[in-house]
mmCIF file of N, CA and C in Angstrom:
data_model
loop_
_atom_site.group_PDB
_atom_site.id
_atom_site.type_symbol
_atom_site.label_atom_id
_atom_site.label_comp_id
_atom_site.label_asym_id
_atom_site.label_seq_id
_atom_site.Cartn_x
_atom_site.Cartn_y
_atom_site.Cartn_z
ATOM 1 N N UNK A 1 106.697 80.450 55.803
ATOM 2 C CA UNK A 1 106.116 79.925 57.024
ATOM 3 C C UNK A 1 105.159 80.970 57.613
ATOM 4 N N UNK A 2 103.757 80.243 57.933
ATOM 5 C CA UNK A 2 102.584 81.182 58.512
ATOM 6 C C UNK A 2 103.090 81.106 59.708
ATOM 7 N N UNK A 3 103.125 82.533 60.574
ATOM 8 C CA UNK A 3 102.954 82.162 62.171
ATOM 9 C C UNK A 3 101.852 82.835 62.542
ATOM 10 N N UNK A 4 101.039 82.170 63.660
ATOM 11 C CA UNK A 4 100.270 82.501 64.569
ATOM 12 C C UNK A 4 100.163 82.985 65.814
ATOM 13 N N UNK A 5 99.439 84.054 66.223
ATOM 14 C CA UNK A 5 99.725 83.586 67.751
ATOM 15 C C UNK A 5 98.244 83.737 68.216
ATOM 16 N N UNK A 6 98.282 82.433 69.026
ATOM 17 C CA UNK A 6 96.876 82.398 69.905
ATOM 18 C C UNK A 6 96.718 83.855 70.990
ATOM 19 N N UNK A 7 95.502 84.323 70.962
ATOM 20 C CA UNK A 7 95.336 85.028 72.029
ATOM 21 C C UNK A 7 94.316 84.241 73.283
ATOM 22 N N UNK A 8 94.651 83.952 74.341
ATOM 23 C CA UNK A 8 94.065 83.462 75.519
ATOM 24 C C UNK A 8 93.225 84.522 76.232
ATOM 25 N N UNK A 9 92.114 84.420 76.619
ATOM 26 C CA UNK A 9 91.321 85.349 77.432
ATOM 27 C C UNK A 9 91.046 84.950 79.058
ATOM 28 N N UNK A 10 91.875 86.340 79.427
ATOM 29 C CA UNK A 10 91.806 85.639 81.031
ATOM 30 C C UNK A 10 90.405 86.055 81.377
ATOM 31 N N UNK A 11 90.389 84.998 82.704
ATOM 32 C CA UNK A 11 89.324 85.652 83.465
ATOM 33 C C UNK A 11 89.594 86.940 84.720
ATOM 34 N N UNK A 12 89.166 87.820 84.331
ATOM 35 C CA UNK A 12 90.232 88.953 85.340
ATOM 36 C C UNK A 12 89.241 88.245 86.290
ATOM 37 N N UNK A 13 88.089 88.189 86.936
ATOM 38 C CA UNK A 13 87.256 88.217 87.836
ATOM 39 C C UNK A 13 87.914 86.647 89.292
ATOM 40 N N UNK A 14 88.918 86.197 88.382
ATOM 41 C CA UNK A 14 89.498 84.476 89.174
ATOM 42 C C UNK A 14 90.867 84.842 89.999
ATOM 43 N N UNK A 15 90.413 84.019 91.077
ATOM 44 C CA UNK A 15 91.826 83.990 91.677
ATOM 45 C C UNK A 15 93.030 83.631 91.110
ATOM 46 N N UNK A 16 94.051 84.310 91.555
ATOM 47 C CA UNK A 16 94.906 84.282 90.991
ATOM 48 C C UNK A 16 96.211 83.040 91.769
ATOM 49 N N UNK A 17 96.860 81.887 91.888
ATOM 50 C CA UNK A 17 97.918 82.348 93.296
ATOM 51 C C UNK A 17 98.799 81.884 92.762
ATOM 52 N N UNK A 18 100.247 82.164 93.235
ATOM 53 C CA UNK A 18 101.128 82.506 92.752
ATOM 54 C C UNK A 18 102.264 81.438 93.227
ATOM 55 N N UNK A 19 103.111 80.859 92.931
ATOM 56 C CA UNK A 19 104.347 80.043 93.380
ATOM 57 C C UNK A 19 105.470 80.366 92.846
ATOM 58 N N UNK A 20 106.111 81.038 93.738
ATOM 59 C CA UNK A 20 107.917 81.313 94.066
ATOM 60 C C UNK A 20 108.385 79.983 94.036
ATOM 61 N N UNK A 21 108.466 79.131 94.493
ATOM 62 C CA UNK A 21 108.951 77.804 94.932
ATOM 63 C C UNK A 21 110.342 78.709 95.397
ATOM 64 N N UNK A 22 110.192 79.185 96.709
ATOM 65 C CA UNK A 22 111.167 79.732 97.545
ATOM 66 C C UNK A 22 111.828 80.858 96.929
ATOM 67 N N UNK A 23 111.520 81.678 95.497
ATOM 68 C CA UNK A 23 112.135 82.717 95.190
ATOM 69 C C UNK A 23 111.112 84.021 95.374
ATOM 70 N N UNK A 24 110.817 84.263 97.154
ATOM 71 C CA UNK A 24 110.380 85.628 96.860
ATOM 72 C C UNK A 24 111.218 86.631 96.323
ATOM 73 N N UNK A 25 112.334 86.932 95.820
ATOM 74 C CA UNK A 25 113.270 87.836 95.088
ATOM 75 C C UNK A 25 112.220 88.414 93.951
ATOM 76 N N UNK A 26 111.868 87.186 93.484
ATOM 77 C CA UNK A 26 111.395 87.203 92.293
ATOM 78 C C UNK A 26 109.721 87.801 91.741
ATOM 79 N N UNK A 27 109.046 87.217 93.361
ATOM 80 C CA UNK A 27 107.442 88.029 93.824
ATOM 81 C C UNK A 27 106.981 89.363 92.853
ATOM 82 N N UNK A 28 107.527 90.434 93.027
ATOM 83 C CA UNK A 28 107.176 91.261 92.580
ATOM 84 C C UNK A 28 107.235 91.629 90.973
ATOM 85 N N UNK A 29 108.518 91.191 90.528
ATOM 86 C CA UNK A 29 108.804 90.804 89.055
ATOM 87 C C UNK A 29 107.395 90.050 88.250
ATOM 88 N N UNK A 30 107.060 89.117 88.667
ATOM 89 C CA UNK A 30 106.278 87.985 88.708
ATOM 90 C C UNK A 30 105.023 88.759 88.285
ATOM 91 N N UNK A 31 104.504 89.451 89.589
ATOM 92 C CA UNK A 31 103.228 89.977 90.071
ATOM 93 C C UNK A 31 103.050 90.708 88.609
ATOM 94 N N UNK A 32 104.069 91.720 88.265
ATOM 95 C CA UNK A 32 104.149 93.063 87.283
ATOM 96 C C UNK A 32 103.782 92.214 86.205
ATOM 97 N N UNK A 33 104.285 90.958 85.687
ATOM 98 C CA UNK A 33 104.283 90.430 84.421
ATOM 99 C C UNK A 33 102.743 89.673 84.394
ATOM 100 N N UNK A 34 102.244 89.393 85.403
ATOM 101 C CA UNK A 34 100.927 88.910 85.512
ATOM 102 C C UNK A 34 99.867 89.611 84.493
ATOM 103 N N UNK A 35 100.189 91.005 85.442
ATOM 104 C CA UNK A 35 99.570 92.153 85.063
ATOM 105 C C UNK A 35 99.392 92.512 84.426
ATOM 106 N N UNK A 36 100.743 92.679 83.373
ATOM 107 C CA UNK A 36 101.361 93.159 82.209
ATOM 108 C C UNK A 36 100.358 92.222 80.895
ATOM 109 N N UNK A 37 99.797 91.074 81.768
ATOM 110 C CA UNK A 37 99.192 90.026 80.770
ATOM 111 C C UNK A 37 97.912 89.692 81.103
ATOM 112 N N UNK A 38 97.446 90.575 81.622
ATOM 113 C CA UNK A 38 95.511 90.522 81.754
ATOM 114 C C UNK A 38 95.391 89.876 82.740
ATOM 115 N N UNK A 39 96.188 89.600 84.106
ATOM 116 C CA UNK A 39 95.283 89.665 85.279
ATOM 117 C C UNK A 39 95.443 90.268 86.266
ATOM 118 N N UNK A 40 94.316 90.504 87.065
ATOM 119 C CA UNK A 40 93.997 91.814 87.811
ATOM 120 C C UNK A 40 94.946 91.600 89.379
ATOM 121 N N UNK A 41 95.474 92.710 89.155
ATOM 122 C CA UNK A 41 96.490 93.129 90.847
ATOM 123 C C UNK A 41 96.004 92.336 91.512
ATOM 124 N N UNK A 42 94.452 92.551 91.792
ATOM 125 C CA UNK A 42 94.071 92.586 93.223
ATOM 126 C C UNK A 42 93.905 90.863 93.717
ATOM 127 N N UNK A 43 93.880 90.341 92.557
ATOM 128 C CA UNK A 43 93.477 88.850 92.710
ATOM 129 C C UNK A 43 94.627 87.764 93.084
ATOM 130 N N UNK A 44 95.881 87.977 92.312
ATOM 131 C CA UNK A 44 97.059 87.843 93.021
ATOM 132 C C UNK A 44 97.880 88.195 94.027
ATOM 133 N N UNK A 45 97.511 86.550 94.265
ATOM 134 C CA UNK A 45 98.147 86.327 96.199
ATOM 135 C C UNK A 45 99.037 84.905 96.102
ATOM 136 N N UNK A 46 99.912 85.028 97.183
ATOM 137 C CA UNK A 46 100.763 83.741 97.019
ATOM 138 C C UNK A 46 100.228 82.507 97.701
ATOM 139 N N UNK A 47 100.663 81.352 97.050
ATOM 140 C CA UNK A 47 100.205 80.165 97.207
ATOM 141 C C UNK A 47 100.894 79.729 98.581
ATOM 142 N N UNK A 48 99.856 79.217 99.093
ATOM 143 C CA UNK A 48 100.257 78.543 100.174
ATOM 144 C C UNK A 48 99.658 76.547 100.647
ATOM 145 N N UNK A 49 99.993 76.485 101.593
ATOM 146 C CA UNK A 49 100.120 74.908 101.463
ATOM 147 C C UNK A 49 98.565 74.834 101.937
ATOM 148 N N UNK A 50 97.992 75.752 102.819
ATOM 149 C CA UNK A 50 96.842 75.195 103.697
ATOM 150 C C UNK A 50 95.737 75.619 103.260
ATOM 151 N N UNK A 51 95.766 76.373 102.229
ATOM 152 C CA UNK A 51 94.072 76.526 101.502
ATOM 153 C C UNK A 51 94.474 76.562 99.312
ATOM 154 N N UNK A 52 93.727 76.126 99.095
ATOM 155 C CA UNK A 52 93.997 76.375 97.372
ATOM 156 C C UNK A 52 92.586 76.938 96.909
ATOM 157 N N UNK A 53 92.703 77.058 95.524
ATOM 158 C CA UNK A 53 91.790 78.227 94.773
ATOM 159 C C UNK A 53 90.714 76.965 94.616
ATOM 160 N N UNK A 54 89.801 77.557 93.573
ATOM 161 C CA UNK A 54 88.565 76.835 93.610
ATOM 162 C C UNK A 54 89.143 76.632 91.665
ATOM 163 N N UNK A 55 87.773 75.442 91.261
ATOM 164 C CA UNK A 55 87.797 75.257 89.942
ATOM 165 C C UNK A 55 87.628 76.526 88.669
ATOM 166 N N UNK A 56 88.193 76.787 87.918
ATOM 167 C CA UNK A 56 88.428 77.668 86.836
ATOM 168 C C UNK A 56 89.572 79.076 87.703
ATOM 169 N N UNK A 57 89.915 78.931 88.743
ATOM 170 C CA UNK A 57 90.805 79.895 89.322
ATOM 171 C C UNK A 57 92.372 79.411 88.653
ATOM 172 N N UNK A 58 93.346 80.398 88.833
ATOM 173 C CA UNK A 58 94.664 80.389 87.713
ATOM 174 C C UNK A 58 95.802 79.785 89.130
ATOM 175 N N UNK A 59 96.529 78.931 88.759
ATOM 176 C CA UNK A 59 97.745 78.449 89.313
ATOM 177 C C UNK A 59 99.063 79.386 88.198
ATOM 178 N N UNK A 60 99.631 79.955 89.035
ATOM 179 C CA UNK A 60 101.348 80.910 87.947
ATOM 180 C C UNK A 60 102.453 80.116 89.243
ATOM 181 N N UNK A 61 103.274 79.931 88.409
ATOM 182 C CA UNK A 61 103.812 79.120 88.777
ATOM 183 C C UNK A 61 105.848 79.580 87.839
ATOM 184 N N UNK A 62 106.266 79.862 89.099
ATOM 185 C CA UNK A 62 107.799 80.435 88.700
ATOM 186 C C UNK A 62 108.558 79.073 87.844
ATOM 187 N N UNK A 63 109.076 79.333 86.823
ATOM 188 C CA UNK A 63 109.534 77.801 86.421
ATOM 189 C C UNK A 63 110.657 77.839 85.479
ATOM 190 N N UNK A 64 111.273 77.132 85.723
ATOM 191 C CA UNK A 64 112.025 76.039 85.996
ATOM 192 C C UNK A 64 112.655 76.364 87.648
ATOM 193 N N UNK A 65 112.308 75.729 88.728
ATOM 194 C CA UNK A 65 113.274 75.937 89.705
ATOM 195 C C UNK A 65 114.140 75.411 89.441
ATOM 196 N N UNK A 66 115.729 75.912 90.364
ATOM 197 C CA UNK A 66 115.561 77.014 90.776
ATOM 198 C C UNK A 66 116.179 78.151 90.345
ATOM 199 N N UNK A 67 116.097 78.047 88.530
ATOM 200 C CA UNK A 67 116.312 79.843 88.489
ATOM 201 C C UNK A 67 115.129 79.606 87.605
ATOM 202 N N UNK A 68 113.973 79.916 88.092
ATOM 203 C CA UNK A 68 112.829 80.441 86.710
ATOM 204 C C UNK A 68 113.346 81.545 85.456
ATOM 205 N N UNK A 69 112.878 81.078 84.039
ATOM 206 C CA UNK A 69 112.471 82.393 83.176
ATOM 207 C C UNK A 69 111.486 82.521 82.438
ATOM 208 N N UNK A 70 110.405 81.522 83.574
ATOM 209 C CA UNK A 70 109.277 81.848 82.913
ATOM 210 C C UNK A 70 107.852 81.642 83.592
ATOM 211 N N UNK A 71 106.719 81.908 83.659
ATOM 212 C CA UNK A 71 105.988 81.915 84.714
ATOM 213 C C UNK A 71 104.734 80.839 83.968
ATOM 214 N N UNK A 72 104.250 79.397 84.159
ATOM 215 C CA UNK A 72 103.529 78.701 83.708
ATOM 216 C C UNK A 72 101.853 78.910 84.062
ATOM 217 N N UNK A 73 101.085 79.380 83.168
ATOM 218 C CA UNK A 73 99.927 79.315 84.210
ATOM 219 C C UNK A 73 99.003 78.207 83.936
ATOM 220 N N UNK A 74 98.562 77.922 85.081
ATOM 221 C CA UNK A 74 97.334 76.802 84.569
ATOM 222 C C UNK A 74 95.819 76.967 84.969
ATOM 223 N N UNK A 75 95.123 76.567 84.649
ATOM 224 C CA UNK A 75 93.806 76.566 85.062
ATOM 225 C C UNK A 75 93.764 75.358 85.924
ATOM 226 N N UNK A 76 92.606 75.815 87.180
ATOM 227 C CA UNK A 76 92.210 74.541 88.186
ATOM 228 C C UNK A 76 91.053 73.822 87.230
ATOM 229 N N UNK A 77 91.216 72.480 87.320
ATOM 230 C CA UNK A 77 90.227 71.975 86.658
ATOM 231 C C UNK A 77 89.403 70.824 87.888
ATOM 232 N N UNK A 78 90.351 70.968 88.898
ATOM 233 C CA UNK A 78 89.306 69.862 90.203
ATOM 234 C C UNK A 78 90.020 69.995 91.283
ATOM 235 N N UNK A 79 89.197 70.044 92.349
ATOM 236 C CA UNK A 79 89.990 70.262 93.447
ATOM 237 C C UNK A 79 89.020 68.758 94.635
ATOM 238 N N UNK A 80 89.991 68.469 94.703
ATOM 239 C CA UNK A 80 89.441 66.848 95.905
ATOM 240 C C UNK A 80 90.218 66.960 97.010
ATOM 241 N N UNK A 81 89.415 66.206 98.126
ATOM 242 C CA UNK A 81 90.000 67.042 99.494
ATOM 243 C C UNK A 81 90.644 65.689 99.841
ATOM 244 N N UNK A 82 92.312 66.262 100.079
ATOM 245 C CA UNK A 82 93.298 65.151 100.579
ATOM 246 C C UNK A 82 93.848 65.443 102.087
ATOM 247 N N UNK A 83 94.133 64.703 102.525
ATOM 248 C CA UNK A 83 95.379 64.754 103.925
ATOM 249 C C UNK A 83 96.588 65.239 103.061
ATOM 250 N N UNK A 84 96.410 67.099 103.561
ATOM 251 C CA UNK A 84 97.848 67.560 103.947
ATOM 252 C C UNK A 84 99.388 66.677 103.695
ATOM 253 N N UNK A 85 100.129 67.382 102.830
ATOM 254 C CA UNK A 85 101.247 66.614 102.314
ATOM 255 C C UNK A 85 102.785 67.072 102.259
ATOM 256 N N UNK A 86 103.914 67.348 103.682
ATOM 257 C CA UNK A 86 104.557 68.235 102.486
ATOM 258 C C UNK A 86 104.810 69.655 102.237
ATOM 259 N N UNK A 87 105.531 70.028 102.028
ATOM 260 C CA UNK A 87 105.494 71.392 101.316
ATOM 261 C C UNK A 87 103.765 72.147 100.252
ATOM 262 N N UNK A 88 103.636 70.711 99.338
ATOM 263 C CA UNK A 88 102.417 70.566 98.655
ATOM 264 C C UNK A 88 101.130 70.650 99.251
ATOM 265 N N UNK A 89 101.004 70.409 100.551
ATOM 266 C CA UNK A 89 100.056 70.834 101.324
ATOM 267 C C UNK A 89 98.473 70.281 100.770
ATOM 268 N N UNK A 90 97.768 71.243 100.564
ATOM 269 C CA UNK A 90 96.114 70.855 99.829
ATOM 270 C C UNK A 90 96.637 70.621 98.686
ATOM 271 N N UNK A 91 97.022 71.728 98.204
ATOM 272 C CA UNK A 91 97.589 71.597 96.309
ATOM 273 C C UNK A 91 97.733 70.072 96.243
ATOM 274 N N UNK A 92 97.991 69.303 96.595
ATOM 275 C CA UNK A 92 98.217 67.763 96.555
ATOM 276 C C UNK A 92 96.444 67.201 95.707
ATOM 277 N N UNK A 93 95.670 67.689 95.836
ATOM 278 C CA UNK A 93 94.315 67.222 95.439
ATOM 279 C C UNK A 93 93.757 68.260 94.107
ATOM 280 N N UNK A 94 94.714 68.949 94.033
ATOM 281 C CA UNK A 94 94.279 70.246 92.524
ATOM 282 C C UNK A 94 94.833 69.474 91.508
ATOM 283 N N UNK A 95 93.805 69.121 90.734
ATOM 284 C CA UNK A 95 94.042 68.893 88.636
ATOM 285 C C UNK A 95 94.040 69.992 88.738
ATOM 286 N N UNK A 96 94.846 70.383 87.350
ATOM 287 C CA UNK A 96 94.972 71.373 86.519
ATOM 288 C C UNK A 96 95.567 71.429 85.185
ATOM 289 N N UNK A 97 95.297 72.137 84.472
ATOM 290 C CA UNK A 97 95.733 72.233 82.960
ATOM 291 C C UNK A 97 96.578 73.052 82.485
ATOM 292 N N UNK A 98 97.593 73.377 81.678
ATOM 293 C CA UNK A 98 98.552 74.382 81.264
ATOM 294 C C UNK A 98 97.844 74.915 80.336
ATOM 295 N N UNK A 99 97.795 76.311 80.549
ATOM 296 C CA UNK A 99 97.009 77.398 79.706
ATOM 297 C C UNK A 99 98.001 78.024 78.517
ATOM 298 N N UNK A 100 98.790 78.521 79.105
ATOM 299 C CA UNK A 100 100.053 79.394 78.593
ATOM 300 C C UNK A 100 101.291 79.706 79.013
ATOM 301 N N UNK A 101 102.249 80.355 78.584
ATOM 302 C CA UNK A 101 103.475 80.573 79.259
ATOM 303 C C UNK A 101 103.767 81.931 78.877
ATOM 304 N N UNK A 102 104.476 82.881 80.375
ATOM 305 C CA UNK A 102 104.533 84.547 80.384
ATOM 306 C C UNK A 102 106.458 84.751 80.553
ATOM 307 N N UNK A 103 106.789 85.243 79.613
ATOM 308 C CA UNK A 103 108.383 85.251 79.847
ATOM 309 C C UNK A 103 108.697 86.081 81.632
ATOM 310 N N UNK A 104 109.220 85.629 82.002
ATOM 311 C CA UNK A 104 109.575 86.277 83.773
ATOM 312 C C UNK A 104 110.332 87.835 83.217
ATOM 313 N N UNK A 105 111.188 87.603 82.345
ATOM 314 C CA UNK A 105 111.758 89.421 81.938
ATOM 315 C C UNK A 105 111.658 89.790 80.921
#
């Protein structure tokens, strides 16, 4: 059996934001493994309900709540402006695509 492994090229220069889904414990763990995987400190910030990233910016995303062991990232692929929703907030109007997956430890 051949194995492969794809290499993905981030964009360091894109926002980054980040979802705990309520485990800041986990924030900093998270942040390190980002890092650890080609994207830049400075761009990762946590997601919040009342503003979202723009198109080609990265959604990481803690997952499986609620014990993540693994951090999903996706690319924004559209962002359309909705009425506020929720916990989900704007994010309610972001397409996006699954890029890859970063083990949490």
């Amino acid at each position: 059996m051949i194995r492969c492994t794809l290499l993905i090229q981030v964009d360091t220069t894109k926002a980054v934001y980040l979802f705990t889904h309520g485990r800041r414990d986990l924030e900093q763990a998270a942040t390190d493994a980002l890092v650890a995987n080609g994207f830049a400190k400075d761009k990762i910030s946590s997601a919040s309900p009342d503003a979202v990233g723009n198109i080609g910016d990265y959604m990481a995303m803690l997952w499986m709540p609620p014990t993540p062991d693994h951090i999903k990232i996706q690319k924004i692929t559209k962002v359309e402006a909705v009425k506020p929703e929720g916990m989900i907030g704007l994010w309610k109007g972001v397409s996006k695509e699954d890029v890859f997956t970063i083990p949490l430890k």
